[in-house]
mmCIF file of C-alpha atoms in Angstrom:
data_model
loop_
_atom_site.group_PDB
_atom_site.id
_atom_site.type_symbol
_atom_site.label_atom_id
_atom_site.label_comp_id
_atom_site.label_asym_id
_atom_site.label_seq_id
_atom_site.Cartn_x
_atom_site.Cartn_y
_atom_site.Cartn_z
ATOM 1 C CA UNK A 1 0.000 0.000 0.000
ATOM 2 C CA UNK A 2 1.160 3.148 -1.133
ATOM 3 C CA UNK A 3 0.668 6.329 0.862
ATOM 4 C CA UNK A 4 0.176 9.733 -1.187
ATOM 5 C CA UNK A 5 -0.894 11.855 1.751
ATOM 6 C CA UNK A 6 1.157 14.338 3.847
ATOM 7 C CA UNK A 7 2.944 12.249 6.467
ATOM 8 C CA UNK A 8 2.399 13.922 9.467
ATOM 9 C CA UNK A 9 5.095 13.664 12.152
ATOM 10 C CA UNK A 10 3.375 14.800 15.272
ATOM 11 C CA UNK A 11 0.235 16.211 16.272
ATOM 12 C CA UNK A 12 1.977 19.469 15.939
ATOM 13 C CA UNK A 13 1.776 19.455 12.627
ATOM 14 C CA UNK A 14 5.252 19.447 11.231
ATOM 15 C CA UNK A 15 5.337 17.820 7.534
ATOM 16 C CA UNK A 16 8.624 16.241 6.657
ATOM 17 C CA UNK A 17 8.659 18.947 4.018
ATOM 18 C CA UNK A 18 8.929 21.692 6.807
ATOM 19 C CA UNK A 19 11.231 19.864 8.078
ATOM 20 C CA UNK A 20 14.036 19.286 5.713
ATOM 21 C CA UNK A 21 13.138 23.142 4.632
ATOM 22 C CA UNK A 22 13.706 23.928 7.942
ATOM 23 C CA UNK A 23 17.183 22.462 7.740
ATOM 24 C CA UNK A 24 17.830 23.669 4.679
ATOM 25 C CA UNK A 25 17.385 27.048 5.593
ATOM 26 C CA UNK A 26 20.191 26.819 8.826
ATOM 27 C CA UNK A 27 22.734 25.557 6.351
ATOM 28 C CA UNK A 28 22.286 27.465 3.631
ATOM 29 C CA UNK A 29 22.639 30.737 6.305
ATOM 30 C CA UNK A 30 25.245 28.517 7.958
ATOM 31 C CA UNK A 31 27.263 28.734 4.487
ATOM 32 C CA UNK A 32 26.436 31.928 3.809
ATOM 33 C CA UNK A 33 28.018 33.439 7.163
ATOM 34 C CA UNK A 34 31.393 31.504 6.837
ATOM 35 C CA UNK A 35 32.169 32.791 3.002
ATOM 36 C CA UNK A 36 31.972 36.172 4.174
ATOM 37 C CA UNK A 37 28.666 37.782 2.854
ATOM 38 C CA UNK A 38 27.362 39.550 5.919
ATOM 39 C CA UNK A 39 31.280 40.742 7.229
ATOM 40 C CA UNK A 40 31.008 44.035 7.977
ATOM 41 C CA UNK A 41 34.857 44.061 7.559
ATOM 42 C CA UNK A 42 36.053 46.153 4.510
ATOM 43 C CA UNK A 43 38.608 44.086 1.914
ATOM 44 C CA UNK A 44 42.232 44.992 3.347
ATOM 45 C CA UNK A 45 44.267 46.852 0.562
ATOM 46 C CA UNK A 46 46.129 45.412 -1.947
ATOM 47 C CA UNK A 47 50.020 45.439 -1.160
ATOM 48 C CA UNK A 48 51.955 48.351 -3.078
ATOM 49 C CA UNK A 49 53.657 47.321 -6.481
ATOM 50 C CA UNK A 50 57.498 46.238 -5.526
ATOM 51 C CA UNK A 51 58.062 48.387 -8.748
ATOM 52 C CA UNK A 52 56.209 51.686 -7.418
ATOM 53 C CA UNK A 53 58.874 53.424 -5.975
ATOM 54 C CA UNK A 54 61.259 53.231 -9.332
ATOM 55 C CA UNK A 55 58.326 54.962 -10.878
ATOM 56 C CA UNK A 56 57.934 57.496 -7.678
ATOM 57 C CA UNK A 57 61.576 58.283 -8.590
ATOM 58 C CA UNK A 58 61.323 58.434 -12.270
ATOM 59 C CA UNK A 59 58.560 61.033 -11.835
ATOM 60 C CA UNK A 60 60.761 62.704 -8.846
ATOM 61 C CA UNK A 61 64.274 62.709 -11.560
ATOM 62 C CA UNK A 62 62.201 64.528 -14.986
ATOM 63 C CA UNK A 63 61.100 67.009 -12.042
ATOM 64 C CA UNK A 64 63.845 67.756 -10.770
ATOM 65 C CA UNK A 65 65.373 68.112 -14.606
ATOM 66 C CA UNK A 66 62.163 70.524 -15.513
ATOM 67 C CA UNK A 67 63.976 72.351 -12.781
ATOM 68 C CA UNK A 68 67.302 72.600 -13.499
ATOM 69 C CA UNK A 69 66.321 73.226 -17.197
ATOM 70 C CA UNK A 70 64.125 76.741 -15.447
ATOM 71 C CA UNK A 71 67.019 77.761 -13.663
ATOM 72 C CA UNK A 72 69.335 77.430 -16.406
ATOM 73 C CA UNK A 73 67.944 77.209 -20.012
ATOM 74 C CA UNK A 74 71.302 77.466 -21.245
ATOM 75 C CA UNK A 75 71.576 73.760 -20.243
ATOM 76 C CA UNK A 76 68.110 72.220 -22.186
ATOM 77 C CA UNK A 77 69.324 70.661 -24.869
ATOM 78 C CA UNK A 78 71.879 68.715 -22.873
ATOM 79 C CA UNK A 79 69.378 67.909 -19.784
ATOM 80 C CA UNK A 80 65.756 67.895 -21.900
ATOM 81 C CA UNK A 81 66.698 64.256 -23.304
ATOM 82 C CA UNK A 82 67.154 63.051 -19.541
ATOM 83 C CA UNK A 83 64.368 64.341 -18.439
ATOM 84 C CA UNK A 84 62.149 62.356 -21.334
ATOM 85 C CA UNK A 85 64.211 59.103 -20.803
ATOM 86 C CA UNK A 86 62.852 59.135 -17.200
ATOM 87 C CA UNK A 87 59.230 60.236 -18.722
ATOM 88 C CA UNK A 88 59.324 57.396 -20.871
ATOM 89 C CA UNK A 89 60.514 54.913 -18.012
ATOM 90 C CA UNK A 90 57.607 56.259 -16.079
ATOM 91 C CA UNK A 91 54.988 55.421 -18.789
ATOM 92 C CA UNK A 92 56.542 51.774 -18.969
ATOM 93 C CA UNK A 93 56.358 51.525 -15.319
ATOM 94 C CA UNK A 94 52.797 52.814 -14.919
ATOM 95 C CA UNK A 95 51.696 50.452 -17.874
ATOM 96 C CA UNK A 96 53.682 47.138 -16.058
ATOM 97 C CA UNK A 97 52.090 48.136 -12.786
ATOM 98 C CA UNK A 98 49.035 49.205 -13.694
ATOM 99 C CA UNK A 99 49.201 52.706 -12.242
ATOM 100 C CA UNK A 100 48.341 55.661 -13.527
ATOM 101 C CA UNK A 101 50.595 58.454 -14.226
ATOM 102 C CA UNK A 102 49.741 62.317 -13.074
ATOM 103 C CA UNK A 103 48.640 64.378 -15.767
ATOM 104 C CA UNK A 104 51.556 66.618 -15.262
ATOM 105 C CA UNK A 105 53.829 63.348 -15.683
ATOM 106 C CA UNK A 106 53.452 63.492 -19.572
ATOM 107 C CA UNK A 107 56.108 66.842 -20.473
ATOM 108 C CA UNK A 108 58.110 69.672 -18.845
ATOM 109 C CA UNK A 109 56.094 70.971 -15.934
ATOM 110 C CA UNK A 110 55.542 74.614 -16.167
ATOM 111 C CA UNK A 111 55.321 75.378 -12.935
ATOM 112 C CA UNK A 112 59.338 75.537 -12.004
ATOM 113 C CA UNK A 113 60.678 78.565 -11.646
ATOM 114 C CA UNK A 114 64.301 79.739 -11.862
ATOM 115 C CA UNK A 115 64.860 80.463 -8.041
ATOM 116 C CA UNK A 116 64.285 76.266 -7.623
ATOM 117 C CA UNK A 117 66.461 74.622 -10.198
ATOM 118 C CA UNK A 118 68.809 71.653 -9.505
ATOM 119 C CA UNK A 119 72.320 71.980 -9.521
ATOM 120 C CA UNK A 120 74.122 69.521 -12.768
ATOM 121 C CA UNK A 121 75.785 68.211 -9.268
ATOM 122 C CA UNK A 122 72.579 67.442 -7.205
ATOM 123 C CA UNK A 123 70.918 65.790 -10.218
ATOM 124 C CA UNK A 124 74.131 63.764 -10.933
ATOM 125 C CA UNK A 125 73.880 62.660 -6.733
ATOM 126 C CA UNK A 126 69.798 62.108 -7.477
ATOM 127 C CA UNK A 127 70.951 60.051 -10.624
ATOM 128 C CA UNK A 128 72.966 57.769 -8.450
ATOM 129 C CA UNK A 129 70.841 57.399 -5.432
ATOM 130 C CA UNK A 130 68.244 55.832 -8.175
ATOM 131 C CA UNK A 131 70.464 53.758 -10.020
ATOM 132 C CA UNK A 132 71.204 51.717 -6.585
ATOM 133 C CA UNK A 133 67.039 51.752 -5.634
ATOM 134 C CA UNK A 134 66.872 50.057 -9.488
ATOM 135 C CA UNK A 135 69.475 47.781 -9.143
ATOM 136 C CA UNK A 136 68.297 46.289 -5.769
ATOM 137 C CA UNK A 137 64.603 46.242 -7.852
ATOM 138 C CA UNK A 138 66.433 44.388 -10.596
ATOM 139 C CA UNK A 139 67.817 41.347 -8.572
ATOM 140 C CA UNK A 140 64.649 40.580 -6.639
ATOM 141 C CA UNK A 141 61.778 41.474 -9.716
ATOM 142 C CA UNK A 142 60.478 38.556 -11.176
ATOM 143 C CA UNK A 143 61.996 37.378 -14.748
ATOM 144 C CA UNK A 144 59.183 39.097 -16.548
ATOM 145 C CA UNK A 145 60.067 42.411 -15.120
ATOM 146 C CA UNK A 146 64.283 41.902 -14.991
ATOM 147 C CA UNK A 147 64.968 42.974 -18.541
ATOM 148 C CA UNK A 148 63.037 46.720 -18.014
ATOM 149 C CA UNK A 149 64.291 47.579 -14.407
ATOM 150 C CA UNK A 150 67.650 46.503 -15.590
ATOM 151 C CA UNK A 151 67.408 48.751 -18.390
ATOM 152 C CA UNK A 152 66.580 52.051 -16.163
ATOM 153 C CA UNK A 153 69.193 51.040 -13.872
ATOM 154 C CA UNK A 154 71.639 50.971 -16.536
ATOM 155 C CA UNK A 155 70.176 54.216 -18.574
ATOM 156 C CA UNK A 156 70.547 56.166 -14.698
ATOM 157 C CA UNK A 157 73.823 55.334 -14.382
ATOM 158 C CA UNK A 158 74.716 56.139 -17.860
ATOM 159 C CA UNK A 159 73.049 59.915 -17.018
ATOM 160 C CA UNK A 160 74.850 59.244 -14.160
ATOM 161 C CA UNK A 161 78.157 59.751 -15.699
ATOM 162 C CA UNK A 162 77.484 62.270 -18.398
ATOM 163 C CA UNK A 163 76.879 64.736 -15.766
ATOM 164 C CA UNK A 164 79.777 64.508 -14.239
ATOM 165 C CA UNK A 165 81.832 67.449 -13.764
ATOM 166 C CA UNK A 166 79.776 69.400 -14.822
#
């Protein structure tokens, strides 16, 4: 004999269908809780590129160029191309990274004045100060990266050198 009825459990009235809804609910909520839907706890930030601060300094040398060029236009055509090759390693870094690049970042800010120009001597110290930061970035960046931080360490100390004695 076959029964098509609702099987009723007790005279309370509880179907087996309320039941196993009944559970299904707690461990559905029970899943729901542990994978983190109702955490009130913000995502913690993603870790700084390894690679931002060779772009902070790229950004920090074409300044400091833009400057010395202001105080002493005399020197542009000899600094100018210095202060691109460290624009240009800025764009590569900001595309590797995924950062983006200040809108002042793309040419010569206008904003220097003459009264706040870099010495040939302090950009040649500057140029050597960020040729060891991308050399240390150059033995622990992944393969993938090597080729282009190795490449800006060697183009700083090449600037490196043709300012000196100046």
């Amino acid at each position: 004999m076959v029964l098509t009825g609702a099987v009723v459990m007790r005279a309370g009235g509880h179907t087996r269908r309320r039941v196993l809804a009944g559970t299904g609910t707690v461990l559905g909520a029970g899943v729901l809780a542990s994978c983190g839907l109702f955490d009130d706890e913000p995502e913690p930030a993603p870790a700084p590129d390894p690679l931002q601060p060779l772009l902070d300094e790229a950004l920090a040398l074409a300044a400091a160029y833009d400057r010395a060029i202001a105080a002493q236009p005399a020197l542009s055509a000899r600094l100018a191309p210095l202060a691109e090759d460290h624009r240009a390693h800025a764009a590569e870094l900001a595309e590797l990274i995924g950062a983006m690049l200040p809108s002042a970042a793309a040419g010569p800010s206008s904003s220097a004045s003459a009264t706040d120009g870099d010495s040939t001597a302090d950009l040649r110290a500057a140029e050597q100060a960020a040729q060891k930061t991308a050399v240390a970035a150059c033995q622990t960046a992944p393969r993938e990266r090597a080729a282009l931080v190795g490449s800006i360490a060697a183009c700083r100390a090449t600037h490196a050198e043709s300012l000196r004695g100046s």
